[in-house]
Amino acid sequence: MAGMASEPGTQSRVMFQSADKTEEPPHRKLGKLTVKYNRKDLQRRLDIEEWIDDQLHLLFDCEEEEMPELEIDIDELLELSDVEQKSRLQELLQECGKPKEDFINGLLYRIKGLRKMSGPLKK
């Protein structure tokens, strides 16, 4: 015993071992994200937003810089009834002098079945 006490290096060493738990590799977390935000849903939403942008340029017949401040929030629309959606879009587009019924009907058709986004991806 006296010999062990004279070797302080072996007594002061502490080792920790984890049981069978191993840290999840980063690629697994990415898989969970894909499940939560389905890639197909994200692409559909992006396509709708691009369509909205193109249609607004046609409706207002102007360049990006001249476009009135206008935000069409898809998630907000998804919380409303069909009648309220149409009314909200008419309210947002009141400055537009051109007929807007085709745009409104086209947008309402496109967002049918779309799910509301939550979390950081919501604009």
PDB file of C-alpha atoms in Angstrom, residues 63-119:
ATOM      1  CA  GLU A  63     -41.251  47.038 -61.771  1.00  0.00           C
ATOM      2  CA  GLU A  64     -40.183  45.674 -58.376  1.00  0.00           C
ATOM      3  CA  GLU A  65     -39.194  49.114 -57.066  1.00  0.00           C
ATOM      4  CA  GLU A  66     -42.598  50.621 -57.947  1.00  0.00           C
ATOM      5  CA  MET A  67     -44.604  47.762 -56.412  1.00  0.00           C
ATOM      6  CA  PRO A  68     -46.813  48.890 -53.518  1.00  0.00           C
ATOM      7  CA  GLU A  69     -45.976  47.504 -50.076  1.00  0.00           C
ATOM      8  CA  LEU A  70     -48.099  44.371 -50.069  1.00  0.00           C
ATOM      9  CA  GLU A  71     -47.723  41.211 -47.992  1.00  0.00           C
ATOM     10  CA  ILE A  72     -49.888  38.207 -48.671  1.00  0.00           C
ATOM     11  CA  ASP A  73     -49.348  35.885 -45.701  1.00  0.00           C
ATOM     12  CA  ILE A  74     -50.262  32.343 -46.722  1.00  0.00           C
ATOM     13  CA  ASP A  75     -50.373  31.140 -43.099  1.00  0.00           C
ATOM     14  CA  GLU A  76     -52.770  33.955 -42.194  1.00  0.00           C
ATOM     15  CA  LEU A  77     -55.032  32.974 -45.097  1.00  0.00           C
ATOM     16  CA  LEU A  78     -54.991  29.324 -44.027  1.00  0.00           C
ATOM     17  CA  GLU A  79     -56.452  30.306 -40.645  1.00  0.00           C
ATOM     18  CA  LEU A  80     -59.475  31.954 -42.296  1.00  0.00           C
ATOM     19  CA  SER A  81     -62.643  30.496 -43.791  1.00  0.00           C
ATOM     20  CA  ASP A  82     -63.065  30.537 -47.590  1.00  0.00           C
ATOM     21  CA  VAL A  83     -65.239  33.671 -47.470  1.00  0.00           C
ATOM     22  CA  GLU A  84     -62.806  35.434 -45.129  1.00  0.00           C
ATOM     23  CA  GLN A  85     -59.856  34.482 -47.362  1.00  0.00           C
ATOM     24  CA  LYS A  86     -61.512  36.072 -50.376  1.00  0.00           C
ATOM     25  CA  SER A  87     -62.441  39.168 -48.387  1.00  0.00           C
ATOM     26  CA  ARG A  88     -58.890  39.518 -46.998  1.00  0.00           C
ATOM     27  CA  LEU A  89     -57.363  39.274 -50.476  1.00  0.00           C
ATOM     28  CA  GLN A  90     -59.796  41.869 -51.861  1.00  0.00           C
ATOM     29  CA  GLU A  91     -58.837  44.165 -48.989  1.00  0.00           C
ATOM     30  CA  LEU A  92     -55.106  43.693 -49.670  1.00  0.00           C
ATOM     31  CA  LEU A  93     -55.555  44.337 -53.393  1.00  0.00           C
ATOM     32  CA  GLN A  94     -57.844  47.375 -53.153  1.00  0.00           C
ATOM     33  CA  GLU A  95     -55.171  49.664 -54.685  1.00  0.00           C
ATOM     34  CA  CYS A  96     -55.044  47.532 -57.816  1.00  0.00           C
ATOM     35  CA  GLY A  97     -57.108  49.001 -60.645  1.00  0.00           C
ATOM     36  CA  LYS A  98     -57.140  45.851 -62.772  1.00  0.00           C
ATOM     37  CA  PRO A  99     -59.628  42.997 -62.328  1.00  0.00           C
ATOM     38  CA  LYS A 100     -58.295  40.788 -59.554  1.00  0.00           C
ATOM     39  CA  GLU A 101     -60.879  37.986 -59.373  1.00  0.00           C
ATOM     40  CA  ASP A 102     -58.785  35.578 -61.468  1.00  0.00           C
ATOM     41  CA  PHE A 103     -55.781  36.148 -59.198  1.00  0.00           C
ATOM     42  CA  ILE A 104     -57.839  35.681 -56.019  1.00  0.00           C
ATOM     43  CA  ASN A 105     -59.547  32.524 -57.315  1.00  0.00           C
ATOM     44  CA  GLY A 106     -56.220  31.148 -58.577  1.00  0.00           C
ATOM     45  CA  LEU A 107     -54.529  31.737 -55.231  1.00  0.00           C
ATOM     46  CA  LEU A 108     -57.394  30.240 -53.225  1.00  0.00           C
ATOM     47  CA  TYR A 109     -57.299  27.174 -55.481  1.00  0.00           C
ATOM     48  CA  ARG A 110     -53.519  26.806 -55.027  1.00  0.00           C
ATOM     49  CA  ILE A 111     -53.539  27.021 -51.227  1.00  0.00           C
ATOM     50  CA  LYS A 112     -56.242  24.354 -50.817  1.00  0.00           C
ATOM     51  CA  GLY A 113     -54.774  21.480 -48.837  1.00  0.00           C
ATOM     52  CA  LEU A 114     -51.657  23.430 -47.911  1.00  0.00           C
ATOM     53  CA  ARG A 115     -50.702  23.096 -44.252  1.00  0.00           C
ATOM     54  CA  LYS A 116     -49.865  25.992 -42.021  1.00  0.00           C
ATOM     55  CA  MET A 117     -46.161  26.421 -41.313  1.00  0.00           C
ATOM     56  CA  SER A 118     -44.948  26.842 -37.796  1.00  0.00           C
ATOM     57  CA  GLY A 119     -41.639  27.744 -36.263  1.00  0.00           C
TER      58      GLY A 119
END
